[in-house]
Structure formats: C-alpha cells, structure tokens
Amino acid sequence: MGTSDENKQSRVLSGVHFMLGNYACVEGALAAGCDFFAGYPITPANEISERMSQRLPAVGGHFLQGEDELCSIYAISGASLAGAKAMTATASAGYNYMQEGIGYAVAIEAPIVIVDVQRCRGENFATQADVMQMRWGVSGDHEMIVLAPSSVQELFDYTVRAFNLAEQYRTPVVVMSETTIALMRERLSIPEASDIPIVHRKRTTASPEEYMPFKADPFGVPDFAELGEGYHTIYSLNPHDEKGSIDWDPDVFERLYKRITGKIWENRHSISTTQTFNMGDADVALIAYGSEVRPCLDAMDLAREKGMKVGVLKLDAVWPVPEEAIRDVAKNVGTVISVEMNIGKYAGEIERVCGGLCKTARATRNRGLIHSPQEIVTVIEEVWA
C-alpha cells in the first residue's frame, strides 16, 4: 500500500483552486500519503467519501464502503497495522458509534486519522458541540490530539498535519471539522509535493525474534512493524506488556496508561500550536477555535474602531489544551472571552486555565449558526463597560 514516487505527483493537485471544504480535506489526506479510506455515509461528511471513492483508487489506494461506522473505524485500524496511512470521515452521530474502535486504536497505538464534521443533533446545522466528546468519549486513561481548522485552506493543511502527528506519535488524530467550513467553497492553495512535509512512523530494525512491539521510553513511541512481515504481535485492548502479552499486573496498567498519555501531553507545546492577533496592547482577549475564529477577527476590528483594545487567540488544536498559551494571554489582559458554537463546553477549560489571572466571560450559543461579529462585539461592550 506504499506511496510510490510515480503516483505521488498525481496525488498532489498543486496550484490554486476554488474548492469545497470536504474536498480540501480529501486532497490534504492524499497529499499526506493516505492509501486506505473506509467510511459510512452520513451528512455533512458525504463529499469526503464520494471524492475519496474516485481519487484514492486512481492513485493506487484502496476505498472501502463500510456497512457502518464500527466497520469503518476497525477497518482503518487494521489497515494501519498493516502499514497503511488510513482515514475515515463521519459526522457527529457517526462519531458516537466509533468510540469503541477509537479506544482500541488508542490502546494498540494505531496511527489513524478521523474527520468529524460536526452537525447539530440529527440535522445539518453548524455546531461545535462534539468538542468534549472528542477528548473524553473513549474509555480508559488516554490523551487525544484534536486539530481545529477554521477555513478551507486549513482543512487541507491540518489534514496533512493530522497524518504527520498520527505517524509521529502512533495515535489516532481527529480533524475537528464543522458543517460551516466543510460545505463552504473558498480559495485553496496546494503547494508542490516537494514542499509538503511528510512524516512516516519509525520502523523497527530489530529481528522478529528480538522485536518488542510496545517497548519505549516512559513517554516514548514504540517502533513499528507491519502485520504480515513475520512480526507476530497481539494487538489487544487489554493491558499488555512490552512484548504485547496481556498482563493484568497493576504496574503494567500504570506504566502503559502513563506512557500512551505522556507521549502526547509531554509534547503538547509542539502539537497544540496557537496564533495571536493584536494581542500586544489588548485589554480583552477573544479565545476561539474552528470557524468561530472568523467572526472573532471581524469583531476585533469593529471593537478597535470603537476604541476598545481587543485581540484574538486562535487555537489550532483544542486537545491537548494549550494551557501555557492561554495562561500567557490571561496574565496580560483584563478579560478573556471564550467564543464557541455550543452552550459552553470548552469555555470551562479556558476558565480553568485562566484560574483567577483575569476576568472571564462567554459568547456561547448553539443555534446552528456561527456568531455574527456584532454579537461578539455586544459581549465585548458588556465586559468593557
């Protein structure tokens, strides 16, 4: 299932496009080397499966129409263990069904990418209500990497990055898409293939007899060996030792959980990047992720026209929480306003991190629409008064 040099160029549609967000996600996956996709139909993620079914086989990859979400998540986990770069895409209700399989992928350290195009419960209206489920939906101690694109361009860029992070840390990575950007058409610039950084998981150099499939430093990532290459490994959800043998010793439990959590948390500074806008002199900071960054930037400009010094902290990833970046902002402003498209979920995380360093407020709602800039300005004026 490897990506040959011959088909690499056809994988990457270098140039400027006017593209649907869901299609940009597919192009990002192909550019990153995705060679296996499994999915089950659900709106508003269907355009991802539809385009994958056409584009992936044409570049030497494999497309599977699963009979349901569980089939899809387990299929990509199996493909990953065989060495593939694998992805699935779903929407909120489908993401619910995948939890068991995502937990399995976390435990066996299968690098996979999951795109969740969030929608309101049962309807195709915009929301960010899955943000906590993406972190806490899976059973057992673990950490998650969840990237939050805010545009069609970032759907491409962050999907590439999701594959690279999955390979680097041997873990599932979620692209937190939304109806708003998934069904939007915008300008997309795709670089030349040679300019796109690609990460491959580290393969073992040990013989099958010497190979320890889960041996790594306390917060490290084990070397990988493909199924079918003579390396006989048990990939079990149950606690397992460095050899992969199921072991119910409490010390094995603890060592495993600490390592699979620590390999992400201890590297959160490089994973959970942020961007700041006009924070140098800001008295009020808007903190947002995903599509809500867009009205925040407009609200910032409107507020500054009225003499209010407002800045924006954009979270490129929501999990692991970029605590240091949020705390740095909180130390230097009078008020932090959390802006998100739900009744107030990640706002609690932001307020926890701010922890008395400044005042906090919320611009949160779940009405199937992103905020208008004026709605955010109204909250700014309330805290400014």
mmCIF file of C-alpha atoms in Angstrom:
data_model
loop_
_atom_site.group_PDB
_atom_site.id
_atom_site.type_symbol
_atom_site.label_atom_id
_atom_site.label_comp_id
_atom_site.label_asym_id
_atom_site.label_seq_id
_atom_site.Cartn_x
_atom_site.Cartn_y
_atom_site.Cartn_z
ATOM 1 C CA MET A 1 0.000 0.000 0.000
ATOM 2 C CA GLY A 2 3.025 2.265 -0.122
ATOM 3 C CA THR A 3 3.077 5.515 -1.977
ATOM 4 C CA SER A 4 5.343 5.284 -4.999
ATOM 5 C CA ASP A 5 7.246 8.217 -6.411
ATOM 6 C CA GLU A 6 5.349 7.699 -9.681
ATOM 7 C CA ASN A 7 1.907 8.339 -8.243
ATOM 8 C CA LYS A 8 2.980 10.990 -5.736
ATOM 9 C CA GLN A 9 2.641 13.804 -8.249
ATOM 10 C CA SER A 10 -0.882 12.822 -9.219
ATOM 11 C CA ARG A 11 -1.801 12.714 -5.551
ATOM 12 C CA VAL A 12 -0.981 16.373 -5.080
ATOM 13 C CA LEU A 13 -3.066 18.823 -7.125
ATOM 14 C CA SER A 14 -0.584 21.678 -6.791
ATOM 15 C CA GLY A 15 -1.993 25.078 -7.661
ATOM 16 C CA VAL A 16 -4.785 27.438 -6.701
ATOM 17 C CA HIS A 17 -8.331 26.105 -6.507
ATOM 18 C CA PHE A 18 -11.813 27.259 -5.524
ATOM 19 C CA MET A 19 -12.730 24.164 -3.559
ATOM 20 C CA LEU A 20 -15.323 22.703 -1.228
ATOM 21 C CA GLY A 21 -14.056 22.190 2.311
ATOM 22 C CA ASN A 22 -14.780 18.452 2.331
ATOM 23 C CA TYR A 23 -12.845 18.081 -0.924
ATOM 24 C CA ALA A 24 -9.918 20.045 0.523
ATOM 25 C CA CYS A 25 -9.829 17.537 3.354
ATOM 26 C CA VAL A 26 -9.538 14.689 0.822
ATOM 27 C CA GLU A 27 -6.760 16.473 -1.043
ATOM 28 C CA GLY A 28 -4.888 17.003 2.225
ATOM 29 C CA ALA A 29 -5.173 13.312 3.030
ATOM 30 C CA LEU A 30 -3.878 12.287 -0.386
ATOM 31 C CA ALA A 31 -1.018 14.760 -0.180
ATOM 32 C CA ALA A 32 -0.090 13.289 3.211
ATOM 33 C CA GLY A 33 0.078 9.784 1.735
ATOM 34 C CA CYS A 34 -3.312 8.331 2.688
ATOM 35 C CA ASP A 35 -3.662 4.988 0.932
ATOM 36 C CA PHE A 36 -6.693 3.495 2.704
ATOM 37 C CA PHE A 37 -10.080 5.006 3.465
ATOM 38 C CA ALA A 38 -13.178 3.416 4.964
ATOM 39 C CA GLY A 39 -16.403 5.294 5.562
ATOM 40 C CA TYR A 40 -20.142 5.011 6.013
ATOM 41 C CA PRO A 41 -22.495 7.614 4.529
ATOM 42 C CA ILE A 42 -23.610 10.484 6.726
ATOM 43 C CA THR A 43 -24.210 14.139 6.030
ATOM 44 C CA PRO A 44 -22.485 16.584 6.068
ATOM 45 C CA ALA A 45 -19.385 14.380 5.578
ATOM 46 C CA ASN A 46 -20.567 12.543 2.445
ATOM 47 C CA GLU A 47 -18.485 14.580 0.000
ATOM 48 C CA ILE A 48 -15.353 13.195 1.657
ATOM 49 C CA SER A 49 -16.332 9.585 0.934
ATOM 50 C CA GLU A 50 -17.608 10.498 -2.513
ATOM 51 C CA ARG A 51 -14.358 12.168 -3.581
ATOM 52 C CA MET A 52 -12.229 9.531 -1.887
ATOM 53 C CA SER A 53 -14.034 6.806 -3.846
ATOM 54 C CA GLN A 54 -12.883 8.498 -7.057
ATOM 55 C CA ARG A 55 -9.489 9.933 -6.180
ATOM 56 C CA LEU A 56 -7.991 7.255 -3.938
ATOM 57 C CA PRO A 57 -8.160 4.234 -6.303
ATOM 58 C CA ALA A 58 -6.818 6.448 -9.105
ATOM 59 C CA VAL A 59 -3.577 6.992 -7.171
ATOM 60 C CA GLY A 60 -3.129 3.378 -6.081
ATOM 61 C CA GLY A 61 -5.025 3.493 -2.788
ATOM 62 C CA HIS A 62 -7.980 1.483 -1.520
ATOM 63 C CA PHE A 63 -11.515 2.654 -0.720
ATOM 64 C CA LEU A 64 -13.943 0.664 1.440
ATOM 65 C CA GLN A 65 -17.646 1.401 1.803
ATOM 66 C CA GLY A 66 -18.261 0.125 5.326
ATOM 67 C CA GLU A 67 -21.601 -1.303 6.436
ATOM 68 C CA ASP A 68 -21.495 1.019 9.436
ATOM 69 C CA GLU A 69 -19.191 3.257 11.477
ATOM 70 C CA LEU A 70 -17.741 0.420 13.555
ATOM 71 C CA CYS A 71 -16.680 -1.375 10.398
ATOM 72 C CA SER A 72 -15.028 1.814 9.165
ATOM 73 C CA ILE A 73 -13.047 2.557 12.311
ATOM 74 C CA TYR A 74 -11.855 -1.018 12.756
ATOM 75 C CA ALA A 75 -11.015 -1.318 9.062
ATOM 76 C CA ILE A 76 -8.713 1.675 9.151
ATOM 77 C CA SER A 77 -7.119 0.425 12.373
ATOM 78 C CA GLY A 78 -6.368 -2.906 10.724
ATOM 79 C CA ALA A 79 -5.060 -1.210 7.602
ATOM 80 C CA SER A 80 -2.826 0.955 9.755
ATOM 81 C CA LEU A 81 -1.365 -2.099 11.476
ATOM 82 C CA ALA A 82 -0.591 -3.441 8.010
ATOM 83 C CA GLY A 83 1.370 -0.252 7.308
ATOM 84 C CA ALA A 84 -1.201 1.937 5.561
ATOM 85 C CA LYS A 85 -1.857 5.589 6.198
ATOM 86 C CA ALA A 86 -5.568 5.341 6.885
ATOM 87 C CA MET A 87 -8.505 7.688 7.418
ATOM 88 C CA THR A 88 -12.243 7.692 7.985
ATOM 89 C CA ALA A 89 -14.755 10.529 7.984
ATOM 90 C CA THR A 90 -18.071 10.848 9.728
ATOM 91 C CA ALA A 91 -20.395 13.347 11.384
ATOM 92 C CA SER A 92 -21.417 13.769 14.995
ATOM 93 C CA ALA A 93 -23.851 10.855 15.358
ATOM 94 C CA GLY A 94 -21.454 8.598 13.470
ATOM 95 C CA TYR A 95 -18.617 9.713 15.716
ATOM 96 C CA ASN A 96 -20.662 8.445 18.672
ATOM 97 C CA TYR A 97 -20.701 4.959 17.174
ATOM 98 C CA MET A 98 -16.938 4.937 16.601
ATOM 99 C CA GLN A 99 -15.926 5.383 20.233
ATOM 100 C CA GLU A 100 -15.218 1.699 20.881
ATOM 101 C CA GLY A 101 -12.968 1.472 17.834
ATOM 102 C CA ILE A 102 -11.165 4.723 18.620
ATOM 103 C CA GLY A 103 -10.432 3.397 22.108
ATOM 104 C CA TYR A 104 -8.999 0.247 20.559
ATOM 105 C CA ALA A 105 -6.791 2.282 18.228
ATOM 106 C CA VAL A 106 -5.523 4.332 21.184
ATOM 107 C CA ALA A 107 -4.651 1.186 23.137
ATOM 108 C CA ILE A 108 -2.846 -0.581 20.296
ATOM 109 C CA GLU A 109 -1.210 2.685 19.189
ATOM 110 C CA ALA A 110 -2.518 2.575 15.632
ATOM 111 C CA PRO A 111 -1.842 5.804 13.734
ATOM 112 C CA ILE A 112 -5.146 6.761 12.101
ATOM 113 C CA VAL A 113 -6.959 9.961 11.152
ATOM 114 C CA ILE A 114 -10.635 10.600 11.891
ATOM 115 C CA VAL A 115 -12.515 13.550 10.417
ATOM 116 C CA ASP A 116 -15.612 14.539 12.389
ATOM 117 C CA VAL A 117 -17.757 17.041 10.502
ATOM 118 C CA GLN A 118 -19.838 18.289 13.408
ATOM 119 C CA ARG A 119 -23.544 18.888 12.987
ATOM 120 C CA CYS A 120 -26.444 19.683 15.273
ATOM 121 C CA ARG A 121 -28.167 16.637 16.675
ATOM 122 C CA GLY A 122 -29.802 14.919 13.689
ATOM 123 C CA GLU A 123 -29.669 17.963 11.443
ATOM 124 C CA ASN A 124 -27.072 19.542 9.185
ATOM 125 C CA PHE A 125 -26.681 22.826 11.007
ATOM 126 C CA ALA A 126 -23.379 24.130 12.292
ATOM 127 C CA THR A 127 -22.150 23.413 15.801
ATOM 128 C CA GLN A 128 -19.048 22.733 17.880
ATOM 129 C CA ALA A 129 -20.892 20.557 20.370
ATOM 130 C CA ASP A 130 -18.646 17.488 19.935
ATOM 131 C CA VAL A 131 -15.596 19.199 21.406
ATOM 132 C CA MET A 132 -15.719 17.382 24.734
ATOM 133 C CA GLN A 133 -16.645 14.012 23.249
ATOM 134 C CA MET A 134 -13.542 14.183 21.069
ATOM 135 C CA ARG A 135 -11.454 14.345 24.227
ATOM 136 C CA TRP A 136 -13.380 12.234 26.701
ATOM 137 C CA GLY A 137 -15.582 9.889 24.645
ATOM 138 C CA VAL A 138 -13.166 6.981 24.731
ATOM 139 C CA SER A 139 -12.935 4.768 27.816
ATOM 140 C CA GLY A 140 -9.710 4.396 29.756
ATOM 141 C CA ASP A 141 -6.962 6.871 30.526
ATOM 142 C CA HIS A 142 -5.646 8.467 27.369
ATOM 143 C CA GLU A 143 -4.860 11.773 25.702
ATOM 144 C CA MET A 144 -6.219 12.912 22.337
ATOM 145 C CA ILE A 145 -4.891 15.123 19.572
ATOM 146 C CA VAL A 146 -7.702 17.201 18.047
ATOM 147 C CA LEU A 147 -6.959 19.810 15.386
ATOM 148 C CA ALA A 148 -9.440 22.620 14.713
ATOM 149 C CA PRO A 149 -9.314 24.116 11.193
ATOM 150 C CA SER A 150 -11.130 27.379 10.566
ATOM 151 C CA SER A 151 -11.090 27.578 6.762
ATOM 152 C CA VAL A 152 -10.946 25.500 3.600
ATOM 153 C CA GLN A 153 -7.205 26.139 3.411
ATOM 154 C CA GLU A 154 -6.764 24.864 6.953
ATOM 155 C CA LEU A 155 -8.865 21.791 6.208
ATOM 156 C CA PHE A 156 -6.160 20.877 3.701
ATOM 157 C CA ASP A 157 -3.219 21.955 5.869
ATOM 158 C CA TYR A 158 -4.478 20.423 9.103
ATOM 159 C CA THR A 159 -5.378 17.123 7.451
ATOM 160 C CA VAL A 160 -1.790 16.838 6.260
ATOM 161 C CA ARG A 161 -0.652 17.680 9.774
ATOM 162 C CA ALA A 162 -3.066 15.150 11.284
ATOM 163 C CA PHE A 163 -1.431 12.352 9.314
ATOM 164 C CA ASN A 164 2.029 13.532 10.325
ATOM 165 C CA LEU A 165 1.115 13.713 14.011
ATOM 166 C CA ALA A 166 -0.568 10.300 13.864
ATOM 167 C CA GLU A 167 2.585 8.805 12.379
ATOM 168 C CA GLN A 168 4.911 10.610 14.784
ATOM 169 C CA TYR A 169 3.051 9.626 17.942
ATOM 170 C CA ARG A 170 1.367 6.396 16.769
ATOM 171 C CA THR A 171 -2.069 7.508 17.886
ATOM 172 C CA PRO A 172 -5.467 8.458 16.463
ATOM 173 C CA VAL A 173 -5.717 12.123 15.471
ATOM 174 C CA VAL A 174 -9.049 13.893 14.984
ATOM 175 C CA VAL A 175 -9.672 16.683 12.490
ATOM 176 C CA MET A 176 -12.489 18.649 14.102
ATOM 177 C CA SER A 177 -14.367 19.875 11.057
ATOM 178 C CA GLU A 178 -17.725 21.629 11.067
ATOM 179 C CA THR A 179 -20.679 21.987 8.732
ATOM 180 C CA THR A 180 -19.736 25.649 8.306
ATOM 181 C CA ILE A 181 -16.369 25.060 6.657
ATOM 182 C CA ALA A 182 -16.982 21.558 5.266
ATOM 183 C CA LEU A 183 -19.707 22.798 2.912
ATOM 184 C CA MET A 184 -18.033 26.121 2.128
ATOM 185 C CA ARG A 185 -16.093 26.882 -1.048
ATOM 186 C CA GLU A 186 -13.005 29.034 -0.666
ATOM 187 C CA ARG A 187 -9.630 29.670 -2.196
ATOM 188 C CA LEU A 188 -7.231 26.794 -1.617
ATOM 189 C CA SER A 189 -3.553 26.914 -2.467
ATOM 190 C CA ILE A 190 -1.908 23.484 -2.639
ATOM 191 C CA PRO A 191 1.914 23.553 -2.574
ATOM 192 C CA GLU A 192 4.199 21.477 -4.719
ATOM 193 C CA ALA A 193 4.545 17.940 -3.404
ATOM 194 C CA SER A 194 8.196 18.534 -2.575
ATOM 195 C CA ASP A 195 7.201 21.419 -0.272
ATOM 196 C CA ILE A 196 4.779 19.372 1.833
ATOM 197 C CA PRO A 197 6.481 17.854 4.892
ATOM 198 C CA ILE A 198 5.644 14.188 5.290
ATOM 199 C CA VAL A 199 6.275 12.106 8.414
ATOM 200 C CA HIS A 200 6.480 8.313 8.456
ATOM 201 C CA ARG A 201 6.236 6.200 11.595
ATOM 202 C CA LYS A 202 9.532 4.820 12.817
ATOM 203 C CA ARG A 203 10.027 1.226 11.710
ATOM 204 C CA THR A 204 11.889 -1.285 13.836
ATOM 205 C CA THR A 205 15.318 -2.526 12.873
ATOM 206 C CA ALA A 206 15.043 -5.492 15.257
ATOM 207 C CA SER A 207 14.506 -9.026 14.024
ATOM 208 C CA PRO A 208 11.101 -10.683 14.594
ATOM 209 C CA GLU A 209 12.663 -12.663 17.428
ATOM 210 C CA GLU A 210 14.029 -9.555 19.142
ATOM 211 C CA TYR A 211 11.144 -7.151 18.412
ATOM 212 C CA MET A 212 9.295 -5.652 21.399
ATOM 213 C CA PRO A 213 6.181 -4.019 19.891
ATOM 214 C CA PHE A 214 5.330 -1.815 22.889
ATOM 215 C CA LYS A 215 8.759 -1.040 24.272
ATOM 216 C CA ALA A 216 9.569 2.666 24.527
ATOM 217 C CA ASP A 217 10.853 5.300 26.906
ATOM 218 C CA PRO A 218 8.410 6.340 29.701
ATOM 219 C CA PHE A 219 6.803 8.953 27.393
ATOM 220 C CA GLY A 220 8.081 7.468 24.148
ATOM 221 C CA VAL A 221 6.656 5.942 20.985
ATOM 222 C CA PRO A 222 7.442 2.295 20.182
ATOM 223 C CA ASP A 223 8.967 1.303 16.871
ATOM 224 C CA PHE A 224 6.555 -0.227 14.405
ATOM 225 C CA ALA A 225 6.483 -3.466 12.413
ATOM 226 C CA GLU A 226 3.798 -4.230 9.822
ATOM 227 C CA LEU A 227 1.499 -7.179 10.148
ATOM 228 C CA GLY A 228 2.351 -9.852 7.655
ATOM 229 C CA GLU A 229 6.088 -9.278 7.734
ATOM 230 C CA GLY A 230 6.892 -12.063 10.196
ATOM 231 C CA TYR A 231 6.402 -9.978 13.336
ATOM 232 C CA HIS A 232 3.751 -11.775 15.370
ATOM 233 C CA THR A 233 2.139 -9.253 17.708
ATOM 234 C CA ILE A 234 -1.056 -9.416 19.746
ATOM 235 C CA TYR A 235 -2.859 -6.085 19.407
ATOM 236 C CA SER A 236 -5.201 -6.170 22.382
ATOM 237 C CA LEU A 237 -7.311 -3.567 24.134
ATOM 238 C CA ASN A 238 -6.393 -5.300 27.396
ATOM 239 C CA PRO A 239 -3.375 -4.159 29.410
ATOM 240 C CA HIS A 240 -0.277 -5.502 27.728
ATOM 241 C CA ASP A 241 3.416 -5.553 28.426
ATOM 242 C CA GLU A 242 6.257 -4.539 26.140
ATOM 243 C CA LYS A 243 6.024 -7.852 24.282
ATOM 244 C CA GLY A 244 2.312 -7.348 23.654
ATOM 245 C CA SER A 245 1.321 -10.139 26.059
ATOM 246 C CA ILE A 246 -1.860 -9.484 28.030
ATOM 247 C CA ASP A 247 -0.835 -8.758 31.605
ATOM 248 C CA TRP A 248 -3.186 -7.768 34.464
ATOM 249 C CA ASP A 249 -0.393 -6.661 36.807
ATOM 250 C CA PRO A 250 -1.288 -3.170 38.201
ATOM 251 C CA ASP A 251 2.240 -2.000 37.447
ATOM 252 C CA VAL A 252 1.700 -2.914 33.783
ATOM 253 C CA PHE A 253 -1.617 -0.997 33.801
ATOM 254 C CA GLU A 254 0.001 2.092 35.196
ATOM 255 C CA ARG A 255 3.088 2.008 33.017
ATOM 256 C CA LEU A 256 1.020 1.617 29.836
ATOM 257 C CA TYR A 257 -1.507 4.334 30.666
ATOM 258 C CA LYS A 258 1.186 6.795 31.690
ATOM 259 C CA ARG A 259 3.157 6.215 28.519
ATOM 260 C CA ILE A 260 0.292 6.493 25.997
ATOM 261 C CA THR A 261 -0.915 9.631 27.783
ATOM 262 C CA GLY A 262 2.509 11.123 28.352
ATOM 263 C CA LYS A 263 3.745 10.695 24.783
ATOM 264 C CA ILE A 264 1.146 13.310 23.779
ATOM 265 C CA TRP A 265 0.836 15.505 26.863
ATOM 266 C CA GLU A 266 4.577 15.949 27.292
ATOM 267 C CA ASN A 267 4.771 17.131 23.677
ATOM 268 C CA ARG A 268 1.755 19.458 23.817
ATOM 269 C CA HIS A 269 3.888 22.537 23.122
ATOM 270 C CA SER A 270 4.676 21.390 19.599
ATOM 271 C CA ILE A 271 1.275 19.755 18.998
ATOM 272 C CA SER A 272 -1.143 22.416 20.233
ATOM 273 C CA THR A 273 0.045 25.491 18.400
ATOM 274 C CA THR A 274 -1.771 28.824 18.596
ATOM 275 C CA GLN A 275 -1.896 32.110 16.703
ATOM 276 C CA THR A 276 -2.328 35.601 18.130
ATOM 277 C CA PHE A 277 -3.834 38.706 16.550
ATOM 278 C CA ASN A 278 -3.382 42.185 18.045
ATOM 279 C CA MET A 279 -2.563 40.810 21.476
ATOM 280 C CA GLY A 280 0.310 43.232 22.084
ATOM 281 C CA ASP A 281 -1.825 46.014 23.605
ATOM 282 C CA ALA A 282 -5.077 44.103 24.165
ATOM 283 C CA ASP A 283 -7.175 44.592 27.279
ATOM 284 C CA VAL A 284 -9.726 41.989 26.138
ATOM 285 C CA ALA A 285 -8.841 38.663 24.535
ATOM 286 C CA LEU A 286 -11.204 36.571 22.446
ATOM 287 C CA ILE A 287 -10.239 32.884 22.530
ATOM 288 C CA ALA A 288 -11.751 30.727 19.807
ATOM 289 C CA TYR A 289 -11.193 27.693 17.612
ATOM 290 C CA GLY A 290 -12.552 26.437 14.309
ATOM 291 C CA SER A 291 -14.957 28.571 12.318
ATOM 292 C CA GLU A 292 -15.656 30.857 15.283
ATOM 293 C CA VAL A 293 -12.232 32.404 14.751
ATOM 294 C CA ARG A 294 -13.624 34.095 11.644
ATOM 295 C CA PRO A 295 -16.255 36.354 13.311
ATOM 296 C CA CYS A 296 -13.831 36.929 16.199
ATOM 297 C CA LEU A 297 -11.321 38.588 13.854
ATOM 298 C CA ASP A 298 -14.064 40.789 12.393
ATOM 299 C CA ALA A 299 -15.341 41.616 15.882
ATOM 300 C CA MET A 300 -11.810 42.545 16.927
ATOM 301 C CA ASP A 301 -11.591 45.070 14.083
ATOM 302 C CA LEU A 302 -15.041 46.505 14.854
ATOM 303 C CA ALA A 303 -14.203 46.862 18.535
ATOM 304 C CA ARG A 304 -10.917 48.593 17.817
ATOM 305 C CA GLU A 305 -12.736 51.075 15.578
ATOM 306 C CA LYS A 306 -14.744 51.910 18.698
ATOM 307 C CA GLY A 307 -11.590 52.369 20.772
ATOM 308 C CA MET A 308 -11.634 49.041 22.585
ATOM 309 C CA LYS A 309 -8.294 47.210 22.570
ATOM 310 C CA VAL A 310 -9.229 43.655 21.652
ATOM 311 C CA GLY A 311 -7.046 40.766 20.496
ATOM 312 C CA VAL A 312 -7.670 37.183 19.428
ATOM 313 C CA LEU A 313 -6.007 33.934 20.460
ATOM 314 C CA LYS A 314 -6.688 31.259 17.845
ATOM 315 C CA LEU A 315 -6.344 27.648 18.997
ATOM 316 C CA ASP A 316 -5.051 25.484 16.128
ATOM 317 C CA ALA A 317 -5.609 22.437 18.327
ATOM 318 C CA VAL A 318 -8.049 22.137 21.230
ATOM 319 C CA TRP A 319 -6.634 18.896 22.657
ATOM 320 C CA PRO A 320 -4.238 18.668 24.360
ATOM 321 C CA VAL A 321 -5.207 22.006 25.876
ATOM 322 C CA PRO A 322 -2.609 24.700 25.043
ATOM 323 C CA GLU A 323 -2.533 25.738 28.682
ATOM 324 C CA GLU A 324 0.648 27.813 28.568
ATOM 325 C CA ALA A 325 -0.557 29.924 25.630
ATOM 326 C CA ILE A 326 -3.921 30.572 27.284
ATOM 327 C CA ARG A 327 -2.251 31.396 30.587
ATOM 328 C CA ASP A 328 0.159 33.817 28.922
ATOM 329 C CA VAL A 329 -2.781 35.693 27.436
ATOM 330 C CA ALA A 330 -4.703 35.690 30.723
ATOM 331 C CA LYS A 331 -1.741 37.275 32.531
ATOM 332 C CA ASN A 332 -1.744 40.266 30.213
ATOM 333 C CA VAL A 333 -5.405 41.189 29.737
ATOM 334 C CA GLY A 334 -8.257 42.278 31.937
ATOM 335 C CA THR A 335 -10.820 39.859 30.486
ATOM 336 C CA VAL A 336 -10.822 36.687 28.420
ATOM 337 C CA ILE A 337 -13.973 35.940 26.420
ATOM 338 C CA SER A 338 -14.497 32.353 25.251
ATOM 339 C CA VAL A 339 -16.297 32.165 21.918
ATOM 340 C CA GLU A 340 -17.712 28.849 20.749
ATOM 341 C CA MET A 341 -20.695 27.375 18.961
ATOM 342 C CA ASN A 342 -22.260 25.381 21.785
ATOM 343 C CA ILE A 343 -23.858 26.238 25.085
ATOM 344 C CA GLY A 344 -20.457 26.485 26.752
ATOM 345 C CA LYS A 345 -18.161 23.451 26.851
ATOM 346 C CA TYR A 346 -14.556 24.311 26.066
ATOM 347 C CA ALA A 347 -15.204 27.632 27.801
ATOM 348 C CA GLY A 348 -14.911 25.698 31.042
ATOM 349 C CA GLU A 349 -11.417 24.547 30.088
ATOM 350 C CA ILE A 350 -10.378 28.104 29.236
ATOM 351 C CA GLU A 351 -11.750 29.408 32.534
ATOM 352 C CA ARG A 352 -9.973 26.628 34.441
ATOM 353 C CA VAL A 353 -6.655 27.601 32.882
ATOM 354 C CA CYS A 354 -7.232 31.342 33.408
ATOM 355 C CA GLY A 355 -7.826 30.493 37.078
ATOM 356 C CA GLY A 356 -8.049 33.964 38.667
ATOM 357 C CA LEU A 357 -5.455 35.592 36.425
ATOM 358 C CA CYS A 358 -8.170 37.734 34.808
ATOM 359 C CA LYS A 359 -11.916 38.066 34.489
ATOM 360 C CA THR A 360 -13.712 35.660 32.150
ATOM 361 C CA ALA A 361 -16.871 35.860 30.070
ATOM 362 C CA ARG A 362 -18.590 33.790 27.425
ATOM 363 C CA ALA A 363 -20.043 34.261 23.960
ATOM 364 C CA THR A 364 -21.564 30.819 23.558
ATOM 365 C CA ARG A 365 -24.661 29.585 21.792
ATOM 366 C CA ASN A 366 -25.908 26.557 19.874
ATOM 367 C CA ARG A 367 -28.380 27.770 17.245
ATOM 368 C CA GLY A 368 -26.943 26.143 14.113
ATOM 369 C CA LEU A 369 -25.083 29.286 13.066
ATOM 370 C CA ILE A 370 -21.717 30.798 13.827
ATOM 371 C CA HIS A 371 -21.766 34.085 15.719
ATOM 372 C CA SER A 372 -22.053 37.307 13.806
ATOM 373 C CA PRO A 373 -19.252 39.797 14.538
ATOM 374 C CA GLN A 374 -21.779 42.191 16.059
ATOM 375 C CA GLU A 375 -22.989 39.558 18.523
ATOM 376 C CA ILE A 376 -19.426 39.187 19.786
ATOM 377 C CA VAL A 377 -18.950 42.961 19.896
ATOM 378 C CA THR A 378 -22.023 43.162 22.129
ATOM 379 C CA VAL A 379 -20.341 40.827 24.656
ATOM 380 C CA ILE A 380 -17.116 42.852 24.401
ATOM 381 C CA GLU A 381 -19.057 46.045 25.166
ATOM 382 C CA GLU A 382 -20.654 44.395 28.205
ATOM 383 C CA VAL A 383 -17.289 43.477 29.727
ATOM 384 C CA TRP A 384 -15.727 46.792 28.676
ATOM 385 C CA ALA A 385 -18.380 48.868 30.466
#
